[in-house]
Amino acid sequence: MRKAALILLGSVLAAGCARLSTENPPIEIFPDMKRQPKFKPQSANEWLAERGITLRPVPGTVAVGHLDQDEAFYTGAKNGLYVGRNPLPIDMETLKRGQERFNIYCAPCHDRTGSGRGIVGSRSMWLANNLHDQRIKDMVDGEIFQVITYGRRTMPSYRFQIPPRDRWAIVAYVRALQRTTSGTIEDVPADLRRELR
Ligand code: HEC
C-alpha cells in the first residue's frame, strides 16, 4: 500500500517536471495575491474618455490649503493693475522677516545692500540690477512683488522658494534698503540728528 502511494507521488512529481516547456501558467495552489486586478499609474485605459488611468482634475479644483482668493495678495496685481501698497503691516516684525529672507534669497545676486554686486555677479557674467536705481525706486510695491513672483528677463522667478507673505516682507525690506540711499536729514528723528554729524 505504501509502495503504491510512493509510486503515485513520484509520477505526479515527474509529470510536473515533464511539462516544463508548456506555455500555460502553472497551476497555483497558493496564489498569495501575486496577481491582483488593478491599474498602474499612467497606464492606458480605453474605457475612460482620456484613454489613460491618470485623470486630470476637474477644472476649478483647488488643492487643500490653496484657496488663494485674494488676488491682490497672491499675485501683486488686481484688475490688471499693480497693487500700490504692501498689504502687510510695515512694522519691525515684517522688516526683520524681510531682511532675513532678503539676505537668504536675494543677496547672492543683489548684495546685502541691494547694490546688485552680489557674489554671483562677481564670479560670472550674470549681473543683477542695482535696487537703488531710480527706475526701481519708482516701481510700486506690487511690481516688485511680481518681479520676485514671476521673474523678469534674466532675473529668475522665486515663487516656489518664497511663499507670498514672505515675498511681501521682502518688498517691505527692499523699500527700507532704498530709503538708505534716498533719505534726507529730515527722515532722522530730531533728537538723533546731532549724533550723525
Ligand atoms: C540668481 C540671481 C538673482 C537673485 C537670487 C535675485 N535676483 Fe533680482 N535680478 C537678477 C538679475 C540678473 C536682474 C536683472 C534682470 C534684467 O534686467 O535682465 C534682476 C533684477 C531685479 C529687479 C529689477 C527688475 C527690473 O524691472 O529691472 C528687482 C526689483 C529684483 N531683481 C529684485 C529681486 C529680489 C527682491 C530678489 C530676492 C527675492 C531677487 N531679485 C533675487 C538676479 C537675481
PDB file of C-alpha atoms and ligand atoms in Angstrom:
ATOM      1  CA  MET A   1       0.000   0.000   0.000  1.00  0.00           C
ATOM      2  CA  ARG A   2       2.808   2.374   0.981  1.00  0.00           C
ATOM      3  CA  LYS A   3       4.708   1.447  -2.154  1.00  0.00           C
ATOM      4  CA  ALA A   4       1.713   2.304  -4.312  1.00  0.00           C
ATOM      5  CA  ALA A   5       1.425   5.733  -2.676  1.00  0.00           C
ATOM      6  CA  LEU A   6       5.117   6.428  -3.346  1.00  0.00           C
ATOM      7  CA  ILE A   7       4.791   5.472  -6.979  1.00  0.00           C
ATOM      8  CA  LEU A   8       1.761   7.696  -7.321  1.00  0.00           C
ATOM      9  CA  LEU A   9       3.542  10.629  -5.733  1.00  0.00           C
ATOM     10  CA  GLY A  10       6.609  10.033  -7.882  1.00  0.00           C
ATOM     11  CA  SER A  11       4.603  10.032 -11.069  1.00  0.00           C
ATOM     12  CA  VAL A  12       2.786  13.242 -10.089  1.00  0.00           C
ATOM     13  CA  LEU A  13       6.120  14.986  -9.477  1.00  0.00           C
ATOM     14  CA  ALA A  14       7.576  13.620 -12.678  1.00  0.00           C
ATOM     15  CA  ALA A  15       4.531  14.831 -14.592  1.00  0.00           C
ATOM     16  CA  GLY A  16       5.138  18.316 -13.194  1.00  0.00           C
ATOM     17  CA  CYS A  17       8.717  18.278 -14.439  1.00  0.00           C
ATOM     18  CA  ALA A  18       7.817  16.837 -17.779  1.00  0.00           C
ATOM     19  CA  ARG A  19       5.612  19.833 -18.533  1.00  0.00           C
ATOM     20  CA  LEU A  20       8.405  22.390 -18.075  1.00  0.00           C
ATOM     21  CA  SER A  21       8.181  23.568 -21.662  1.00  0.00           C
ATOM     22  CA  THR A  22       4.459  24.409 -21.576  1.00  0.00           C
ATOM     23  CA  GLU A  23       3.174  27.854 -22.489  1.00  0.00           C
ATOM     24  CA  ASN A  24       0.415  27.725 -19.887  1.00  0.00           C
ATOM     25  CA  PRO A  25       0.936  29.309 -16.491  1.00  0.00           C
ATOM     26  CA  PRO A  26       1.472  26.771 -13.735  1.00  0.00           C
ATOM     27  CA  ILE A  27      -1.436  25.897 -11.524  1.00  0.00           C
ATOM     28  CA  GLU A  28      -1.126  27.943  -8.391  1.00  0.00           C
ATOM     29  CA  ILE A  29      -2.386  26.284  -5.265  1.00  0.00           C
ATOM     30  CA  PHE A  30      -1.487  29.282  -3.056  1.00  0.00           C
ATOM     31  CA  PRO A  31      -1.534  32.394  -5.288  1.00  0.00           C
ATOM     32  CA  ASP A  32      -0.660  34.629  -2.297  1.00  0.00           C
ATOM     33  CA  MET A  33      -2.241  37.634  -4.049  1.00  0.00           C
ATOM     34  CA  LYS A  34       0.561  37.657  -6.600  1.00  0.00           C
ATOM     35  CA  ARG A  35      -1.892  38.784  -9.268  1.00  0.00           C
ATOM     36  CA  GLN A  36      -4.433  41.494  -8.483  1.00  0.00           C
ATOM     37  CA  PRO A  37      -6.811  43.302 -10.790  1.00  0.00           C
ATOM     38  CA  LYS A  38      -5.561  46.887 -10.649  1.00  0.00           C
ATOM     39  CA  PHE A  39      -4.336  49.789 -12.741  1.00  0.00           C
ATOM     40  CA  LYS A  40      -0.801  51.052 -12.570  1.00  0.00           C
ATOM     41  CA  PRO A  41      -0.194  54.831 -12.602  1.00  0.00           C
ATOM     42  CA  GLN A  42      -0.282  56.335 -16.088  1.00  0.00           C
ATOM     43  CA  SER A  43      -1.281  53.065 -17.732  1.00  0.00           C
ATOM     44  CA  ALA A  44      -3.730  53.069 -20.613  1.00  0.00           C
ATOM     45  CA  ASN A  45      -7.440  52.571 -20.105  1.00  0.00           C
ATOM     46  CA  GLU A  46      -9.682  52.671 -23.117  1.00  0.00           C
ATOM     47  CA  TRP A  47     -12.913  52.872 -21.114  1.00  0.00           C
ATOM     48  CA  LEU A  48     -12.162  56.362 -19.890  1.00  0.00           C
ATOM     49  CA  ALA A  49     -12.549  59.442 -22.053  1.00  0.00           C
ATOM     50  CA  GLU A  50      -8.923  60.412 -21.511  1.00  0.00           C
ATOM     51  CA  ARG A  51      -7.726  56.911 -22.554  1.00  0.00           C
ATOM     52  CA  GLY A  52      -5.432  56.820 -19.568  1.00  0.00           C
ATOM     53  CA  ILE A  53      -5.870  55.959 -15.938  1.00  0.00           C
ATOM     54  CA  THR A  54      -4.358  59.254 -14.752  1.00  0.00           C
ATOM     55  CA  LEU A  55      -7.280  61.667 -14.813  1.00  0.00           C
ATOM     56  CA  ARG A  56      -6.850  65.395 -14.895  1.00  0.00           C
ATOM     57  CA  PRO A  57      -8.537  67.218 -12.007  1.00  0.00           C
ATOM     58  CA  VAL A  58     -11.929  68.743 -12.739  1.00  0.00           C
ATOM     59  CA  PRO A  59     -11.464  72.376 -13.879  1.00  0.00           C
ATOM     60  CA  GLY A  60     -11.523  74.685 -10.894  1.00  0.00           C
ATOM     61  CA  THR A  61     -10.214  72.056  -8.477  1.00  0.00           C
ATOM     62  CA  VAL A  62      -8.407  73.635  -5.532  1.00  0.00           C
ATOM     63  CA  ALA A  63      -5.808  71.755  -3.513  1.00  0.00           C
ATOM     64  CA  VAL A  64      -6.364  71.772   0.237  1.00  0.00           C
ATOM     65  CA  GLY A  65      -4.904  74.937   1.723  1.00  0.00           C
ATOM     66  CA  HIS A  66      -4.575  76.678  -1.640  1.00  0.00           C
ATOM     67  CA  LEU A  67      -7.775  78.657  -1.980  1.00  0.00           C
ATOM     68  CA  ASP A  68      -5.825  81.781  -2.893  1.00  0.00           C
ATOM     69  CA  GLN A  69      -8.819  84.013  -3.432  1.00  0.00           C
ATOM     70  CA  ASP A  70      -7.211  87.310  -2.509  1.00  0.00           C
ATOM     71  CA  GLU A  71      -5.912  88.116  -5.987  1.00  0.00           C
ATOM     72  CA  ALA A  72      -4.032  91.229  -4.910  1.00  0.00           C
ATOM     73  CA  PHE A  73      -2.240  89.425  -2.096  1.00  0.00           C
ATOM     74  CA  TYR A  74      -1.251  86.375  -4.116  1.00  0.00           C
ATOM     75  CA  THR A  75      -0.364  87.968  -7.447  1.00  0.00           C
ATOM     76  CA  GLY A  76       0.613  91.552  -6.619  1.00  0.00           C
ATOM     77  CA  ALA A  77      -1.962  92.863  -9.087  1.00  0.00           C
ATOM     78  CA  LYS A  78      -5.705  93.294  -9.342  1.00  0.00           C
ATOM     79  CA  ASN A  79      -7.783  94.002 -12.458  1.00  0.00           C
ATOM     80  CA  GLY A  80      -4.582  94.354 -14.450  1.00  0.00           C
ATOM     81  CA  LEU A  81      -3.073  96.994 -12.152  1.00  0.00           C
ATOM     82  CA  TYR A  82      -0.154  96.522  -9.783  1.00  0.00           C
ATOM     83  CA  VAL A  83      -1.042  96.717  -6.112  1.00  0.00           C
ATOM     84  CA  GLY A  84       0.128 100.119  -4.926  1.00  0.00           C
ATOM     85  CA  ARG A  85       0.920  99.373  -1.315  1.00  0.00           C
ATOM     86  CA  ASN A  86       2.203  96.409   0.598  1.00  0.00           C
ATOM     87  CA  PRO A  87      -0.749  94.635   2.289  1.00  0.00           C
ATOM     88  CA  LEU A  88       1.382  93.658   5.304  1.00  0.00           C
ATOM     89  CA  PRO A  89       1.697  95.954   8.301  1.00  0.00           C
ATOM     90  CA  ILE A  90       5.041  97.737   7.958  1.00  0.00           C
ATOM     91  CA  ASP A  91       6.396  97.056  11.423  1.00  0.00           C
ATOM     92  CA  MET A  92       9.600  95.724  12.918  1.00  0.00           C
ATOM     93  CA  GLU A  93       8.415  92.114  12.659  1.00  0.00           C
ATOM     94  CA  THR A  94       7.743  92.396   8.920  1.00  0.00           C
ATOM     95  CA  LEU A  95      11.037  94.176   8.273  1.00  0.00           C
ATOM     96  CA  LYS A  96      13.063  91.659  10.284  1.00  0.00           C
ATOM     97  CA  ARG A  97      11.462  88.802   8.402  1.00  0.00           C
ATOM     98  CA  GLY A  98      12.027  90.597   5.113  1.00  0.00           C
ATOM     99  CA  GLN A  99      15.657  91.258   5.976  1.00  0.00           C
ATOM    100  CA  GLU A 100      16.275  87.626   6.843  1.00  0.00           C
ATOM    101  CA  ARG A 101      14.589  86.363   3.662  1.00  0.00           C
ATOM    102  CA  PHE A 102      16.284  89.021   1.504  1.00  0.00           C
ATOM    103  CA  ASN A 103      19.699  88.028   2.807  1.00  0.00           C
ATOM    104  CA  ILE A 104      18.965  84.389   2.013  1.00  0.00           C
ATOM    105  CA  TYR A 105      17.270  84.685  -1.365  1.00  0.00           C
ATOM    106  CA  CYS A 106      18.268  87.987  -2.931  1.00  0.00           C
ATOM    107  CA  ALA A 107      21.676  88.894  -1.528  1.00  0.00           C
ATOM    108  CA  PRO A 108      23.613  86.250  -3.512  1.00  0.00           C
ATOM    109  CA  CYS A 109      22.909  88.313  -6.634  1.00  0.00           C
ATOM    110  CA  HIS A 110      21.788  91.726  -5.421  1.00  0.00           C
ATOM    111  CA  ASP A 111      24.195  92.010  -2.479  1.00  0.00           C
ATOM    112  CA  ARG A 112      23.014  92.630   1.080  1.00  0.00           C
ATOM    113  CA  THR A 113      22.770  96.343   0.371  1.00  0.00           C
ATOM    114  CA  GLY A 114      20.825  95.815  -2.865  1.00  0.00           C
ATOM    115  CA  SER A 115      23.649  97.258  -4.965  1.00  0.00           C
ATOM    116  CA  GLY A 116      23.489  94.347  -7.414  1.00  0.00           C
ATOM    117  CA  ARG A 117      27.109  93.397  -6.777  1.00  0.00           C
ATOM    118  CA  GLY A 118      26.464  90.063  -5.082  1.00  0.00           C
ATOM    119  CA  ILE A 119      28.744  87.065  -5.191  1.00  0.00           C
ATOM    120  CA  VAL A 120      27.032  85.572  -8.249  1.00  0.00           C
ATOM    121  CA  GLY A 121      27.829  88.611 -10.370  1.00  0.00           C
ATOM    122  CA  SER A 122      31.381  88.783  -9.084  1.00  0.00           C
ATOM    123  CA  ARG A 123      32.065  85.287 -10.392  1.00  0.00           C
ATOM    124  CA  SER A 124      30.015  85.221 -13.564  1.00  0.00           C
ATOM    125  CA  MET A 125      28.519  87.405 -16.242  1.00  0.00           C
ATOM    126  CA  TRP A 126      25.120  87.166 -14.580  1.00  0.00           C
ATOM    127  CA  LEU A 127      24.717  90.718 -13.350  1.00  0.00           C
ATOM    128  CA  ALA A 128      21.801  91.723 -11.175  1.00  0.00           C
ATOM    129  CA  ASN A 129      20.284  95.190 -11.067  1.00  0.00           C
ATOM    130  CA  ASN A 130      21.046  97.839  -8.530  1.00  0.00           C
ATOM    131  CA  LEU A 131      17.854  98.038  -6.486  1.00  0.00           C
ATOM    132  CA  HIS A 132      18.637 101.694  -5.755  1.00  0.00           C
ATOM    133  CA  ASP A 133      18.176 102.680  -9.401  1.00  0.00           C
ATOM    134  CA  GLN A 134      15.580 105.427  -9.662  1.00  0.00           C
ATOM    135  CA  ARG A 135      13.588 103.252 -12.087  1.00  0.00           C
ATOM    136  CA  ILE A 136      13.225 100.528  -9.446  1.00  0.00           C
ATOM    137  CA  LYS A 137      12.562 103.030  -6.666  1.00  0.00           C
ATOM    138  CA  ASP A 138       9.715 104.355  -8.791  1.00  0.00           C
ATOM    139  CA  MET A 139       8.067 100.919  -9.019  1.00  0.00           C
ATOM    140  CA  VAL A 140       5.014 100.376  -6.841  1.00  0.00           C
ATOM    141  CA  ASP A 141       5.126  97.547  -4.286  1.00  0.00           C
ATOM    142  CA  GLY A 142       3.057  95.192  -6.432  1.00  0.00           C
ATOM    143  CA  GLU A 143       5.515  95.389  -9.315  1.00  0.00           C
ATOM    144  CA  ILE A 144       8.444  94.347  -7.124  1.00  0.00           C
ATOM    145  CA  PHE A 145       6.251  91.557  -5.749  1.00  0.00           C
ATOM    146  CA  GLN A 146       5.650  90.394  -9.325  1.00  0.00           C
ATOM    147  CA  VAL A 147       9.345  90.539 -10.214  1.00  0.00           C
ATOM    148  CA  ILE A 148      10.003  88.154  -7.290  1.00  0.00           C
ATOM    149  CA  THR A 149       6.981  86.017  -8.161  1.00  0.00           C
ATOM    150  CA  TYR A 150       7.414  85.606 -11.910  1.00  0.00           C
ATOM    151  CA  GLY A 151      10.983  86.787 -12.540  1.00  0.00           C
ATOM    152  CA  ARG A 152      11.840  89.286 -15.250  1.00  0.00           C
ATOM    153  CA  ARG A 153      14.231  88.947 -18.199  1.00  0.00           C
ATOM    154  CA  THR A 154      17.328  87.312 -16.628  1.00  0.00           C
ATOM    155  CA  MET A 155      16.003  87.567 -13.064  1.00  0.00           C
ATOM    156  CA  PRO A 156      14.655  84.127 -12.061  1.00  0.00           C
ATOM    157  CA  SER A 157      11.237  83.508 -10.519  1.00  0.00           C
ATOM    158  CA  TYR A 158      11.178  82.806  -6.784  1.00  0.00           C
ATOM    159  CA  ARG A 159       7.545  81.888  -6.302  1.00  0.00           C
ATOM    160  CA  PHE A 160       8.275  78.277  -5.437  1.00  0.00           C
ATOM    161  CA  GLN A 161      11.005  79.086  -2.936  1.00  0.00           C
ATOM    162  CA  ILE A 162       9.371  82.048  -1.219  1.00  0.00           C
ATOM    163  CA  PRO A 163       5.742  81.954  -0.018  1.00  0.00           C
ATOM    164  CA  PRO A 164       3.601  85.068  -0.750  1.00  0.00           C
ATOM    165  CA  ARG A 165       3.674  86.514   2.758  1.00  0.00           C
ATOM    166  CA  ASP A 166       7.479  86.378   2.780  1.00  0.00           C
ATOM    167  CA  ARG A 167       7.596  87.980  -0.664  1.00  0.00           C
ATOM    168  CA  TRP A 168       5.671  90.946   0.693  1.00  0.00           C
ATOM    169  CA  ALA A 169       8.006  91.091   3.683  1.00  0.00           C
ATOM    170  CA  ILE A 170      10.946  91.195   1.259  1.00  0.00           C
ATOM    171  CA  VAL A 171       9.258  94.012  -0.681  1.00  0.00           C
ATOM    172  CA  ALA A 172       8.950  95.974   2.583  1.00  0.00           C
ATOM    173  CA  TYR A 173      12.636  95.394   3.287  1.00  0.00           C
ATOM    174  CA  VAL A 174      13.656  96.428  -0.252  1.00  0.00           C
ATOM    175  CA  ARG A 175      11.781  99.677   0.420  1.00  0.00           C
ATOM    176  CA  ALA A 176      13.748 100.133   3.633  1.00  0.00           C
ATOM    177  CA  LEU A 177      17.016  99.500   1.756  1.00  0.00           C
ATOM    178  CA  GLN A 178      16.031 102.036  -0.881  1.00  0.00           C
ATOM    179  CA  ARG A 179      15.406 104.632   1.798  1.00  0.00           C
ATOM    180  CA  THR A 180      19.074 104.322   2.785  1.00  0.00           C
ATOM    181  CA  THR A 181      20.100 105.983  -0.473  1.00  0.00           C
ATOM    182  CA  SER A 182      17.283 108.481  -0.823  1.00  0.00           C
ATOM    183  CA  GLY A 183      16.660 109.597   2.753  1.00  0.00           C
ATOM    184  CA  THR A 184      17.347 113.132   3.856  1.00  0.00           C
ATOM    185  CA  ILE A 185      18.274 114.516   7.217  1.00  0.00           C
ATOM    186  CA  GLU A 186      14.559 115.221   7.669  1.00  0.00           C
ATOM    187  CA  ASP A 187      13.973 111.457   7.978  1.00  0.00           C
ATOM    188  CA  VAL A 188      16.161 111.290  11.084  1.00  0.00           C
ATOM    189  CA  PRO A 189      14.323 111.999  14.344  1.00  0.00           C
ATOM    190  CA  ALA A 190      15.367 115.435  15.636  1.00  0.00           C
ATOM    191  CA  ASP A 191      16.960 114.134  18.816  1.00  0.00           C
ATOM    192  CA  LEU A 192      19.230 111.761  16.872  1.00  0.00           C
ATOM    193  CA  ARG A 193      20.427 114.210  14.224  1.00  0.00           C
ATOM    194  CA  ARG A 194      23.324 115.519  16.274  1.00  0.00           C
ATOM    195  CA  GLU A 195      24.833 112.053  16.539  1.00  0.00           C
ATOM    196  CA  LEU A 196      25.088 111.838  12.761  1.00  0.00           C
ATOM    197  CA  ARG A 197      27.423 114.765  12.259  1.00  0.00           C
TER     198      ARG A 197
HETATM  199  C1  HEC B   1      20.187  84.449  -9.347  1.00  0.00           C
HETATM  200  C2  HEC B   1      20.405  85.871  -9.226  1.00  0.00           C
HETATM  201  C3  HEC B   1      19.277  86.711  -8.665  1.00  0.00           C
HETATM  202  C4  HEC B   1      18.599  86.538  -7.492  1.00  0.00           C
HETATM  203  C5  HEC B   1      18.812  85.476  -6.452  1.00  0.00           C
HETATM  204  C6  HEC B   1      17.679  87.639  -7.401  1.00  0.00           C
HETATM  205  N1  HEC B   1      17.772  88.426  -8.488  1.00  0.00           N
HETATM  206 FE1  HEC B   1      16.730  90.138  -8.850  1.00  0.00          FE
HETATM  207  N2  HEC B   1      17.657  90.341 -10.615  1.00  0.00           N
HETATM  208  C7  HEC B   1      18.636  89.498 -11.111  1.00  0.00           C
HETATM  209  C8  HEC B   1      19.042  89.950 -12.416  1.00  0.00           C
HETATM  210  C9  HEC B   1      20.088  89.283 -13.281  1.00  0.00           C
HETATM  211  C10 HEC B   1      18.279  91.106 -12.702  1.00  0.00           C
HETATM  212  C11 HEC B   1      18.327  91.945 -13.955  1.00  0.00           C
HETATM  213  C12 HEC B   1      17.206  91.470 -14.852  1.00  0.00           C
HETATM  214  C13 HEC B   1      17.346  92.099 -16.232  1.00  0.00           C
HETATM  215  O1  HEC B   1      17.159  93.318 -16.340  1.00  0.00           O
HETATM  216  O2  HEC B   1      17.621  91.335 -17.156  1.00  0.00           O
HETATM  217  C14 HEC B   1      17.425  91.313 -11.546  1.00  0.00           C
HETATM  218  C15 HEC B   1      16.511  92.355 -11.453  1.00  0.00           C
HETATM  219  C16 HEC B   1      15.735  92.604 -10.341  1.00  0.00           C
HETATM  220  C17 HEC B   1      14.799  93.703 -10.215  1.00  0.00           C
HETATM  221  C18 HEC B   1      14.526  94.770 -11.260  1.00  0.00           C
HETATM  222  C19 HEC B   1      13.633  94.251 -12.349  1.00  0.00           C
HETATM  223  C20 HEC B   1      13.528  95.249 -13.484  1.00  0.00           C
HETATM  224  O3  HEC B   1      12.408  95.543 -13.893  1.00  0.00           O
HETATM  225  O4  HEC B   1      14.551  95.712 -13.952  1.00  0.00           O
HETATM  226  C21 HEC B   1      14.247  93.609  -8.975  1.00  0.00           C
HETATM  227  C22 HEC B   1      13.206  94.553  -8.371  1.00  0.00           C
HETATM  228  C23 HEC B   1      14.811  92.456  -8.336  1.00  0.00           C
HETATM  229  N3  HEC B   1      15.695  91.850  -9.193  1.00  0.00           N
HETATM  230  C24 HEC B   1      14.501  92.034  -7.077  1.00  0.00           C
HETATM  231  C25 HEC B   1      14.969  90.862  -6.505  1.00  0.00           C
HETATM  232  C26 HEC B   1      14.555  90.380  -5.208  1.00  0.00           C
HETATM  233  C27 HEC B   1      13.629  91.115  -4.265  1.00  0.00           C
HETATM  234  C28 HEC B   1      15.187  89.187  -5.012  1.00  0.00           C
HETATM  235  C29 HEC B   1      15.039  88.242  -3.847  1.00  0.00           C
HETATM  236  C30 HEC B   1      13.738  87.658  -3.702  1.00  0.00           C
HETATM  237  C31 HEC B   1      15.999  88.924  -6.188  1.00  0.00           C
HETATM  238  N4  HEC B   1      15.835  89.939  -7.059  1.00  0.00           N
HETATM  239  C32 HEC B   1      16.802  87.807  -6.347  1.00  0.00           C
HETATM  240  C33 HEC B   1      19.161  88.397 -10.498  1.00  0.00           C
HETATM  241  C34 HEC B   1      18.751  87.898  -9.296  1.00  0.00           C
END
